[in-house]
């Protein structure tokens, strides 16, 4: 006849042993559990993005904003952590584009600011740029059009890629726009658009927010390697690296001394500029941008090649620059330029159907 | 001491109640002794005495051992916990999590792309040659191709031997690839200062790609041969721009499929004109009387058709603009063309060209012997 005391005794004997066994079990499968935990964590992140990245709907002077966040994968496809495999399975239903890598709480966001303008190769350039960006985790693309209104071409393209983006626009007034010769270096192109993006960032993120971010200015005709984005993610203030095909050279690069500090610029074109570097050759930590709210690209009276300096000199000194890309010895970004297509056969009236978008 | 009680309780249930009653009153030690009585004869008091001591020690040892084991296990677990969360610095934790993230992303990518093994394979033949922008072009091309499932990239260099730039690049790209090389004979090669349209480019390299495909097709057996039956071949130049939609359009090609190409032929786009689902003519501003006035990027051929027509190849001596026709006219007639891209109304590929970077300053420096480090690969 089992008595209460006996049962208690049995339990007290057996309990330590069961605890022991479970402890060993747990320790054996702990690595798998960690991944499962991270897996759930990632799924959670993807679903809560809309709440996290809210923007202030303020009326900015001459533009509107449209922001669309990475809800694509969450709404159009199934995502779950399968029980037998500790990986996230995504079932794509609509998009031809693969969705970008899942958003992570840990990685700093890279805010890529790209000014763009309408021309025949625009859609092609943005398409291949998007194809590159789709490989980069935690990337936020800020595309600023040089136009009076946001064009449907760009709007549709951004929506279809599935990237995390912000679509802005501001028109450069006629006297600043390039006339005729597109390569006139006296008037910097894209300046107003970049400044608008900086303003948007300052209005969207406040300095107290814990979100780590890196700001990078990417033109739509350059070529970026994926390694570049991982190099810039660890920027604390301003990081720099070599850029190919600028300044009439194979590449331009900062000069780095043995202590790993930048002390000069390896360029031929005016190496005595405060920052003799191309727009694609540096990245700024978002905190620094927010900390110095007056720092913008100078619009008027900027000599050719001094545009980057006009912003950087208000943010950082030469000593604070962080050299990346193996102490500025590897080329991770190329300043390619796309030829202007010769459309002679279009004729005055246009030979091809104007309704077809290119 | 409750353990003792359990033991005795267990024993109790097996024996008759009289002894049990006694057990309920006694202390643990005594209980145990009483329990012992069941195993040994009641008359052997001395044996009992000795066994009492032995059993007592055994039980004490049992408890000590079990307690130690528990403590040890807890410490083990505790240590692991500490390592994971507290002992490591924040940076280490971040990098560890990042590493896990990358691992997961790779899992996702490989599981997603490799899942699609039932779709027809696309063989992309890209001729390339050494020039300043080569690495940049190949880099951004690879970024596009990485999104396309079941894509096999055949890179054919115009070189006497494979270059380290392309070899290293392909190895790091993460794509499925084949690296070939074939030198263009001097008389067919464009010289410095020649306009790009003077001689057809890449004919020998594309033919080399076709040769490799035919060799592979002949050697394939079983499942692989069945997969090749459905495969598609596309000729992609390294400076064009391809949308991802394009590859899904060309994937299911029975003979030869065609679609519009943007920014080519001096026009915004060139395209085949489709009526009733069939191609009736070509909308192009330049020499529309060619047998196939279509750009290299505007068609794809099924591998089956290539394997069954071993004589079909690109004619390196063809007139300007007739390179594509020299290949296609042996394979298909205009009637048999399959129009894609919404009956040839959408532009999914653009014939972009990259400017040659200005090297004036570099050349000047080279003359002085102060050129940029040639070891740095651009």
XYZ file of C-alpha atoms in Angstrom:
736
model
C 0.000 0.000 0.000
C 1.826 3.100 -1.089
C 1.816 5.672 1.708
C 2.243 9.389 1.237
C 5.585 9.410 2.942
C 6.771 6.610 0.738
C 5.702 8.399 -2.378
C 7.432 11.529 -1.179
C 10.531 9.509 -0.576
C 10.400 8.002 -4.027
C 10.000 11.424 -5.597
C 12.859 12.848 -3.608
C 15.153 10.048 -4.691
C 14.160 10.113 -8.320
C 14.092 13.903 -8.724
C 17.826 14.562 -8.559
C 18.456 11.851 -11.124
C 15.887 13.185 -13.556
C 17.338 16.640 -13.152
C 20.753 15.267 -13.879
C 19.589 13.480 -16.986
C 17.753 16.514 -18.360
C 20.763 18.661 -17.688
C 22.942 16.394 -19.751
C 20.358 16.272 -22.484
C 20.185 20.029 -22.609
C 23.894 20.449 -22.722
C 24.088 18.011 -25.616
C 21.578 19.866 -27.791
C 22.320 23.412 -26.648
C 23.915 24.521 -29.937
C 20.856 23.470 -31.888
C 18.614 25.262 -29.473
C 20.610 28.442 -29.890
C 20.033 28.393 -33.598
C 16.395 27.715 -33.078
C 16.232 30.694 -30.797
C 17.971 32.901 -33.348
C 15.656 31.530 -35.987
C 12.583 32.597 -34.044
C 14.244 35.884 -33.384
C 14.734 36.555 -37.077
C 11.171 35.690 -37.948
C 10.025 38.019 -35.220
C 12.210 40.783 -36.598
C 10.817 40.527 -40.082
C 7.287 40.843 -38.834
C 7.791 43.800 -36.534
C 9.651 46.049 -38.920
C 6.701 48.278 -39.864
C 6.304 49.382 -36.275
C 9.983 49.922 -35.729
C 10.702 52.141 -38.718
C 7.920 54.695 -38.484
C 8.620 58.095 -39.987
C 7.328 61.491 -39.086
C 4.831 62.616 -41.631
C 6.055 66.174 -41.724
C 5.565 68.404 -44.666
C 8.990 68.936 -46.121
C 9.300 72.052 -48.226
C 9.379 70.963 -51.816
C 8.903 67.269 -51.728
C 6.920 64.437 -50.324
C 8.125 61.173 -48.998
C 7.072 57.670 -49.585
C 8.473 54.949 -47.527
C 7.892 51.291 -47.854
C 9.434 48.831 -45.560
C 10.374 45.289 -45.774
C 6.945 43.806 -45.386
C 7.198 41.978 -48.668
C 8.513 38.695 -47.461
C 6.193 38.692 -44.489
C 3.034 39.353 -46.410
C 3.581 37.512 -49.609
C 5.305 34.415 -48.452
C 5.194 31.934 -45.678
C 7.941 31.967 -43.139
C 8.404 29.592 -40.324
C 11.044 27.788 -38.390
C 10.550 24.194 -39.288
C 10.562 21.749 -36.486
C 12.952 19.255 -37.920
C 15.375 21.686 -39.530
C 16.631 24.657 -37.591
C 16.541 27.065 -40.530
C 14.012 29.553 -41.773
C 12.134 28.404 -44.820
C 10.766 31.071 -47.101
C 8.222 30.186 -49.725
C 8.248 32.837 -52.405
C 4.928 33.284 -54.059
C 4.877 36.457 -56.088
C 8.242 38.092 -56.427
C 10.675 37.198 -59.151
C 13.308 39.030 -57.157
C 14.627 37.057 -54.260
C 13.804 38.832 -51.078
C 16.706 40.578 -49.367
C 18.393 38.837 -46.456
C 16.295 38.832 -43.267
C 16.580 41.961 -41.160
C 18.794 41.631 -38.132
C 18.697 43.478 -34.845
C 22.420 43.195 -34.409
C 23.847 44.545 -37.659
C 24.034 48.300 -38.155
C 21.807 49.492 -40.973
C 23.533 50.821 -44.059
C 21.620 53.815 -45.429
C 22.599 54.103 -49.079
C 21.827 57.492 -50.586
C 21.531 57.408 -54.372
C 20.650 60.471 -56.410
C 19.210 59.612 -59.803
C 17.755 61.393 -62.809
C 15.755 60.355 -65.817
C 17.695 59.261 -68.819
C 17.535 56.239 -71.124
C 19.870 54.081 -69.052
C 18.225 54.952 -65.715
C 16.118 51.823 -65.373
C 19.032 49.597 -66.375
C 21.364 51.234 -63.857
C 18.854 51.029 -61.030
C 18.059 47.414 -61.921
C 21.613 46.194 -61.659
C 22.190 48.298 -58.574
C 19.149 46.694 -56.962
C 20.464 43.268 -57.910
C 23.616 44.050 -55.964
C 21.797 45.542 -52.974
C 19.548 42.506 -52.661
C 22.561 40.614 -51.362
C 23.327 43.050 -48.542
C 21.625 42.496 -45.173
C 20.202 45.480 -43.295
C 20.370 47.836 -46.249
C 18.077 50.826 -46.497
C 18.073 52.438 -49.929
C 17.288 56.141 -50.029
C 16.683 56.970 -53.681
C 16.331 60.668 -54.449
C 15.098 61.647 -57.880
C 16.071 64.860 -59.602
C 12.549 65.613 -60.714
C 9.510 67.634 -59.840
C 7.463 64.568 -59.050
C 8.290 61.002 -58.214
C 8.261 59.142 -61.499
C 6.189 55.991 -61.921
C 9.192 54.188 -63.422
C 11.207 54.488 -60.234
C 8.202 53.955 -57.991
C 7.360 50.684 -59.695
C 10.958 49.528 -59.803
C 11.461 50.113 -56.086
C 8.290 48.315 -55.199
C 9.139 45.300 -57.312
C 12.603 44.809 -55.916
C 11.377 44.110 -52.411
C 14.172 46.176 -50.920
C 13.797 48.339 -47.863
C 13.631 51.808 -49.420
C 12.692 55.447 -49.108
C 11.742 57.321 -52.260
C 12.363 61.066 -52.221
C 12.584 63.711 -54.901
C 13.782 67.267 -55.330
C 14.357 69.140 -58.539
C 17.629 70.924 -59.069
C 16.851 74.485 -60.172
C 17.798 75.174 -63.742
C 20.857 77.308 -63.092
C 22.525 74.497 -61.198
C 21.662 71.758 -63.601
C 24.295 70.773 -66.086
C 23.811 72.205 -69.477
C 25.135 70.615 -72.620
C 28.394 69.109 -71.575
C 27.522 66.559 -68.951
C 31.021 66.372 -67.650
C 31.364 69.987 -66.563
C 32.959 69.588 -63.162
C 32.226 73.082 -61.913
C 28.622 72.318 -61.032
C 28.270 69.367 -58.733
C 25.464 67.033 -59.727
C 23.249 65.353 -57.192
C 24.121 67.777 -54.400
C 20.591 68.875 -53.648
C 19.416 65.310 -53.700
C 22.071 64.162 -51.254
C 21.315 67.065 -48.959
C 17.644 66.183 -48.998
C 18.471 62.648 -47.981
C 20.631 63.918 -45.129
C 17.788 66.122 -43.989
C 15.390 63.184 -44.133
C 17.730 61.117 -42.008
C 18.021 63.871 -39.434
C 14.275 64.237 -39.256
C 13.606 60.535 -39.062
C 16.183 59.401 -36.561
C 16.858 61.249 -33.342
C 20.273 61.131 -31.730
C 19.052 59.208 -28.745
C 17.836 56.236 -30.706
C 19.919 53.166 -30.251
C 19.783 52.213 -33.903
C 23.214 51.970 -35.344
C 23.495 53.215 -38.896
C 26.039 53.958 -41.557
C 25.469 56.490 -44.323
C 26.967 55.842 -47.763
C 26.627 57.878 -50.933
C 26.299 55.520 -53.884
C 25.901 56.838 -57.401
C 23.760 54.762 -59.685
C 26.417 54.046 -62.281
C 29.227 52.808 -60.056
C 30.003 49.186 -59.304
C 30.092 47.944 -55.702
C 31.401 44.662 -54.398
C 29.544 42.970 -51.563
C 32.649 43.012 -49.427
C 32.544 46.811 -49.402
C 29.323 46.902 -47.410
C 30.692 44.603 -44.775
C 33.821 46.761 -44.492
C 31.846 49.923 -43.935
C 29.509 48.423 -41.381
C 32.093 48.774 -38.646
C 32.543 52.531 -39.149
C 32.766 54.482 -35.935
C 33.110 57.986 -37.365
C 34.183 58.143 -41.013
C 35.867 55.306 -42.860
C 37.712 55.544 -46.162
C 39.002 53.166 -48.839
C 40.396 53.238 -52.388
C 38.197 53.852 -55.427
C 39.086 52.674 -58.926
C 38.959 54.778 -62.097
C 38.826 58.209 -60.514
C 41.053 61.201 -61.002
C 42.392 59.824 -64.241
C 44.152 57.007 -62.417
C 43.702 53.278 -62.073
C 42.667 54.040 -58.535
C 42.875 56.766 -55.926
C 43.462 55.868 -52.332
C 44.190 57.451 -48.960
C 47.756 57.217 -47.739
C 47.951 55.145 -44.591
C 50.959 55.146 -42.282
C 52.314 52.250 -40.276
C 50.135 53.190 -37.299
C 47.024 52.692 -39.428
C 46.175 56.386 -39.663
C 45.436 58.388 -42.775
C 47.990 61.116 -43.372
C 47.509 62.033 -47.016
C 45.961 61.196 -50.334
C 47.465 59.235 -53.156
C 45.977 61.244 -56.024
C 47.259 63.390 -58.843
C 44.329 65.752 -59.155
C 44.819 68.330 -56.405
C 46.101 66.086 -53.613
C 46.052 69.052 -51.254
C 42.335 69.088 -50.943
C 41.267 68.568 -47.328
C 39.635 65.305 -48.403
C 40.868 64.243 -51.795
C 38.450 61.367 -52.069
C 35.563 60.397 -54.298
C 31.963 60.250 -53.148
C 32.113 56.481 -53.284
C 35.219 56.299 -51.155
C 33.897 57.030 -47.672
C 31.079 56.204 -45.287
C 29.844 58.133 -42.254
C 28.352 56.836 -39.045
C 24.755 57.970 -38.654
C 25.420 59.170 -35.150
C 27.923 61.677 -36.484
C 25.416 62.954 -39.031
C 22.824 63.435 -36.305
C 25.351 64.953 -33.953
C 26.292 67.673 -36.437
C 22.947 68.729 -37.876
C 24.437 71.664 -39.776
C 26.734 69.597 -41.969
C 25.569 69.511 -45.588
C 27.181 69.490 -49.001
C 27.952 72.995 -50.106
C 25.816 74.051 -53.050
C 27.376 77.242 -54.312
C 30.917 78.146 -55.088
C 32.376 74.695 -54.781
C 35.449 74.031 -56.911
C 35.602 70.853 -58.892
C 36.561 67.955 -56.685
C 35.873 69.787 -53.447
C 32.330 68.659 -52.927
C 33.227 65.757 -50.680
C 35.483 68.013 -48.650
C 32.672 70.508 -48.163
C 30.794 67.918 -46.128
C 33.595 65.986 -44.506
C 35.472 68.949 -43.115
C 32.480 69.785 -40.944
C 32.304 66.268 -39.586
C 35.753 64.917 -38.991
C 39.487 65.584 -39.104
C 42.094 63.644 -41.036
C 43.198 61.961 -37.859
C 39.793 60.446 -37.178
C 39.519 58.665 -40.496
C 39.378 54.878 -40.350
C 41.073 53.128 -43.248
C 39.296 50.006 -44.471
C 39.881 47.453 -47.252
C 43.012 46.002 -45.724
C 44.526 49.368 -44.837
C 43.469 50.809 -48.181
C 45.186 48.251 -50.369
C 42.175 46.483 -51.916
C 39.790 47.838 -54.514
C 36.186 47.193 -53.554
C 34.400 49.894 -55.546
C 34.818 51.005 -59.146
C 33.800 54.388 -60.479
C 32.392 53.006 -63.721
C 30.492 55.275 -66.081
C 27.924 54.070 -68.569
C 28.128 55.289 -72.128
C 25.343 57.473 -73.276
C 23.482 55.346 -75.808
C 23.422 56.784 -79.296
C 19.794 56.988 -80.262
C 20.222 58.268 -83.809
C 17.693 55.943 -85.321
C 14.931 57.220 -83.125
C 14.570 60.252 -85.311
C 12.586 63.332 -84.418
C 9.270 61.657 -83.809
C 10.720 58.639 -82.071
C 10.773 55.402 -83.946
C 9.855 53.186 -81.059
C 6.627 52.915 -79.132
C 6.753 55.553 -76.396
C 4.550 53.455 -74.156
C 7.173 50.808 -73.691
C 9.253 51.575 -70.644
C 13.029 51.121 -70.936
C 17.383 9.542 5.100
C 14.186 9.505 3.172
C 15.993 7.499 0.559
C 16.301 4.823 3.080
C 12.621 5.076 3.736
C 11.926 4.579 0.063
C 14.070 1.563 -0.118
C 12.447 0.108 2.869
C 9.053 1.082 1.554
C 9.738 -0.702 -1.686
C 10.839 -3.686 0.204
C 7.812 -3.341 2.404
C 5.369 -3.764 -0.367
C 6.890 -7.042 -1.238
C 6.654 -8.486 2.237
C 3.911 -8.982 4.754
C 2.588 -6.194 6.880
C 3.891 -7.117 10.307
C 7.370 -6.046 9.631
C 6.068 -2.998 7.817
C 4.333 -1.790 10.907
C 7.550 -1.951 12.762
C 9.256 -0.014 9.975
C 6.838 2.875 10.100
C 7.788 3.571 13.653
C 11.537 3.328 13.428
C 14.172 5.794 12.244
C 15.801 5.493 8.892
C 18.790 3.714 10.186
C 16.726 1.216 11.975
C 14.447 0.865 9.054
C 17.331 -0.089 7.027
C 18.511 -2.599 9.476
C 15.053 -4.081 9.538
C 15.020 -4.201 5.830
C 18.250 -5.983 5.957
C 16.631 -8.642 8.041
C 14.638 -9.651 5.085
C 17.666 -10.473 3.115
C 19.626 -12.211 5.834
C 18.615 -14.592 8.510
C 17.504 -13.117 11.830
C 19.947 -15.161 13.772
C 23.100 -13.683 12.301
C 23.359 -10.701 14.575
C 27.000 -10.171 13.980
C 26.597 -10.373 10.291
C 23.853 -7.858 10.678
C 26.073 -5.603 12.686
C 28.777 -5.705 10.075
C 26.333 -5.257 7.274
C 24.741 -2.391 9.077
C 28.012 -0.585 8.982
C 28.652 -1.538 5.388
C 25.202 -0.560 4.201
C 25.326 2.644 6.129
C 28.532 3.570 4.447
C 27.159 2.472 1.116
C 24.172 4.678 1.514
C 26.201 7.598 2.676
C 28.433 7.119 -0.285
C 25.409 6.925 -2.576
C 24.118 10.227 -1.396
C 27.453 11.895 -1.575
C 28.020 10.631 -5.086
C 24.606 11.701 -6.310
C 24.959 15.121 -4.743
C 28.384 15.570 -6.251
C 27.115 14.498 -9.625
C 24.303 16.993 -9.459
C 26.590 19.803 -8.421
C 29.040 18.925 -11.155
C 26.327 18.910 -13.766
C 24.976 22.225 -12.574
C 28.409 23.708 -12.678
C 28.939 22.417 -16.183
C 25.742 24.008 -17.322
C 26.455 27.104 -15.326
C 29.833 27.470 -16.968
C 28.327 27.201 -20.400
C 25.786 29.842 -19.585
C 28.439 32.170 -18.322
C 30.529 31.717 -21.424
C 27.598 32.483 -23.586
C 26.110 35.549 -22.001
C 28.193 37.169 -19.344
C 31.851 36.363 -19.601
C 32.175 37.370 -23.271
C 32.447 41.043 -24.033
C 29.758 42.754 -26.049
C 31.903 42.898 -29.163
C 32.556 39.212 -29.081
C 28.892 38.582 -28.630
C 28.062 40.787 -31.565
C 30.541 39.116 -33.841
C 29.357 35.720 -32.729
C 25.769 36.631 -33.493
C 26.835 38.055 -36.800
C 28.553 34.841 -37.604
C 25.403 32.961 -36.781
C 23.455 35.340 -38.948
C 25.726 34.749 -41.894
C 25.462 31.028 -41.382
C 21.697 31.263 -41.360
C 21.670 33.415 -44.458
C 23.796 30.921 -46.280
C 21.472 28.181 -45.149
C 18.538 30.134 -46.491
C 20.225 30.899 -49.775
C 21.431 27.402 -50.450
C 18.221 25.809 -49.314
C 16.160 28.165 -51.421
C 18.147 27.978 -54.593
C 18.998 24.342 -54.356
C 15.379 23.514 -53.706
C 14.642 24.554 -57.248
C 16.382 21.636 -58.840
C 13.401 20.743 -60.925
C 13.549 23.814 -63.143
C 15.447 23.746 -66.431
C 19.039 24.824 -66.212
C 20.252 27.980 -67.914
C 23.743 27.946 -69.396
C 25.024 31.496 -69.790
C 27.993 31.929 -72.121
C 29.927 35.129 -71.476
C 32.958 36.029 -73.544
C 35.275 38.401 -71.713
C 38.624 40.042 -72.314
C 41.126 41.793 -70.145
C 40.596 45.500 -69.792
C 40.394 47.951 -66.934
C 36.715 47.549 -66.233
C 36.692 43.761 -66.594
C 36.597 42.932 -62.893
C 33.943 45.552 -62.203
C 31.732 44.247 -65.019
C 32.083 40.645 -63.960
C 31.392 41.606 -60.335
C 28.080 43.264 -60.976
C 27.118 40.553 -63.446
C 27.750 37.923 -60.794
C 25.516 39.808 -58.367
C 22.647 39.430 -60.816
C 23.383 35.772 -61.561
C 23.503 34.870 -57.882
C 19.749 35.449 -57.721
C 18.957 33.028 -60.554
C 18.434 29.385 -59.594
C 19.959 26.627 -61.694
C 22.281 28.948 -63.569
C 25.578 27.657 -64.922
C 27.965 30.414 -65.973
C 30.386 29.619 -68.779
C 33.059 32.335 -68.878
C 35.312 32.232 -71.937
C 38.348 34.477 -71.818
C 39.938 35.933 -74.911
C 43.390 34.959 -73.730
C 46.093 32.378 -74.408
C 45.616 31.008 -70.907
C 43.283 31.584 -67.959
C 44.144 34.755 -66.066
C 44.438 34.815 -62.303
C 42.000 37.728 -62.060
C 39.153 35.739 -63.588
C 40.148 32.491 -61.923
C 40.175 34.007 -58.445
C 37.063 35.997 -59.117
C 35.041 32.998 -60.250
C 36.199 30.909 -57.335
C 34.996 33.552 -54.884
C 31.772 34.352 -56.722
C 29.672 31.539 -55.292
C 28.257 30.627 -58.681
C 28.341 27.366 -60.580
C 30.769 28.090 -63.370
C 33.017 26.761 -66.103
C 36.133 28.715 -66.951
C 37.311 28.405 -70.555
C 39.682 30.371 -72.733
C 40.194 30.859 -76.433
C 42.409 33.365 -78.131
C 41.035 35.411 -81.006
C 43.394 35.249 -83.991
C 45.139 38.572 -84.607
C 43.478 39.348 -87.909
C 40.047 39.132 -86.356
C 40.919 41.149 -83.288
C 39.980 44.798 -82.869
C 43.027 47.015 -82.719
C 43.492 50.114 -80.587
C 41.497 52.902 -82.037
C 39.165 50.677 -84.044
C 35.515 51.464 -83.522
C 33.757 48.739 -81.637
C 31.552 47.767 -84.521
C 34.343 47.160 -87.005
C 34.815 43.475 -86.332
C 32.433 41.077 -84.637
C 33.659 40.341 -81.161
C 33.509 37.218 -79.118
C 32.675 34.819 -81.948
C 35.538 32.439 -81.200
C 34.805 32.547 -77.509
C 31.130 31.767 -77.962
C 32.020 28.931 -80.286
C 34.354 27.583 -77.623
C 31.468 27.683 -75.167
C 29.314 25.775 -77.639
C 32.075 23.228 -78.123
C 32.254 22.630 -74.375
C 28.495 22.235 -74.181
C 28.495 19.724 -77.006
C 31.327 17.792 -75.380
C 29.443 17.728 -72.099
C 26.221 16.786 -73.834
C 27.846 13.825 -75.527
C 29.331 12.554 -72.284
C 26.218 12.974 -70.159
C 24.223 9.974 -69.121
C 21.028 9.172 -67.280
C 19.602 11.901 -65.079
C 22.142 14.441 -66.250
C 21.263 13.803 -69.881
C 17.583 14.206 -69.054
C 18.328 17.530 -67.375
C 20.215 18.681 -70.447
C 17.208 17.940 -72.623
C 15.404 20.885 -71.066
C 18.358 23.235 -70.607
C 18.604 26.622 -72.283
C 21.655 28.451 -73.583
C 21.945 32.253 -73.433
C 24.730 34.472 -74.688
C 25.291 37.255 -72.177
C 27.907 39.930 -72.749
C 29.634 41.209 -69.659
C 28.626 44.847 -70.034
C 24.884 44.425 -70.563
C 22.256 44.734 -67.857
C 19.883 41.855 -67.161
C 16.765 41.878 -65.042
C 15.905 38.794 -63.035
C 12.583 38.449 -64.808
C 14.447 37.779 -68.048
C 15.847 34.478 -66.845
C 12.458 33.233 -65.825
C 11.123 34.121 -69.264
C 13.821 32.247 -71.148
C 13.858 29.196 -68.945
C 11.165 27.338 -70.834
C 12.403 27.495 -74.396
C 11.583 24.729 -76.821
C 13.631 25.920 -79.779
C 14.611 29.582 -79.859
C 12.875 32.267 -77.835
C 13.151 35.990 -78.478
C 12.313 39.246 -76.689
C 13.000 42.992 -76.926
C 16.389 44.466 -76.119
C 16.740 48.035 -74.857
C 19.209 50.700 -76.003
C 20.452 48.871 -79.075
C 20.557 49.521 -82.796
C 20.539 53.249 -82.246
C 17.078 53.087 -80.725
C 15.421 52.914 -77.355
C 14.739 49.274 -77.986
C 14.592 46.702 -80.741
C 11.985 44.016 -80.730
C 10.328 41.288 -82.735
C 6.808 42.156 -83.825
C 4.306 39.550 -82.763
C 0.960 38.838 -84.375
C -1.252 35.974 -83.281
C 1.487 34.683 -81.036
C 3.998 34.394 -83.867
C 6.894 36.596 -84.862
C 6.116 38.176 -88.221
C 8.898 40.734 -88.535
C 11.433 42.699 -86.555
C 11.122 46.284 -85.424
C 14.627 47.635 -85.785
C 16.097 50.839 -87.126
C 19.182 49.326 -88.652
C 19.282 46.924 -91.540
C 15.948 45.202 -90.916
C 16.585 42.930 -93.880
C 19.032 40.749 -92.043
C 17.769 37.166 -91.599
C 17.705 37.750 -87.831
C 18.016 41.440 -87.013
C 18.256 40.718 -83.324
C 20.947 41.424 -80.759
C 22.965 38.704 -79.045
C 21.123 39.469 -75.820
C 17.724 39.102 -77.415
C 17.395 35.359 -77.844
C 18.015 32.054 -76.102
C 18.451 28.635 -77.669
C 17.470 25.320 -76.184
C 20.444 23.069 -75.555
C 18.716 20.238 -77.305
C 18.692 22.232 -80.531
C 22.382 22.979 -80.188
C 23.279 19.365 -79.548
C 21.275 18.132 -82.510
C 22.862 20.707 -84.821
C 26.594 20.210 -84.363
C 27.459 22.417 -87.296
C 25.777 25.554 -85.928
C 28.324 28.115 -84.836
C 29.102 31.824 -85.004
C 30.882 32.970 -88.121
C 33.777 35.191 -87.085
C 34.087 36.569 -90.593
C 30.477 37.619 -90.817
C 29.581 41.122 -91.820
C 28.810 43.691 -89.181
C 25.497 42.882 -87.535
C 25.223 39.464 -89.106
C 26.873 37.509 -86.324
C 23.614 36.475 -84.704
C 22.105 35.560 -88.050
C 25.103 33.412 -88.931
C 24.267 31.274 -85.928
C 20.504 31.309 -85.914
C 19.821 30.698 -89.557
C 21.067 27.119 -89.254
C 18.847 26.449 -86.294
C 15.442 27.920 -86.786
C 13.124 29.883 -89.044
C 11.262 33.014 -88.077
C 8.032 31.046 -87.801
C 9.430 28.832 -85.082
C 10.565 31.656 -82.830
C 8.909 31.746 -79.416
C 8.071 35.291 -78.318
C 8.595 36.015 -74.606
C 8.321 39.080 -72.344
C 4.586 39.534 -72.727
C 4.589 38.878 -76.461
C 7.667 41.082 -76.885
C 6.251 44.207 -75.301
C 8.478 44.461 -72.219
C 12.136 45.385 -72.080
C 13.947 43.073 -69.684
C 17.510 43.442 -70.923
C 19.483 46.541 -71.837
C 22.487 46.736 -74.109
C 24.440 49.080 -71.859
C 28.081 49.861 -72.588
C 30.618 51.018 -70.050
C 32.880 53.942 -70.789
C 36.539 53.350 -71.033
C 38.006 55.083 -67.965
C 40.295 58.012 -68.710
C 43.819 57.137 -67.833
C 45.585 60.324 -68.868
C 47.135 60.946 -65.498
C 47.974 57.311 -64.993
C 49.766 57.192 -68.325
C 51.678 60.352 -67.453
C 52.737 58.847 -64.146
C 53.741 55.594 -65.759
C 56.111 57.504 -67.993
C 57.713 58.951 -64.905
C 57.847 55.565 -63.306
C 55.405 56.631 -60.607
C 52.400 54.644 -61.730
C 50.009 53.034 -59.261
C 51.004 49.763 -57.688
C 50.485 47.079 -60.334
C 50.032 44.471 -57.623
C 46.766 46.027 -56.608
C 44.141 44.299 -58.716
C 41.591 46.602 -60.241
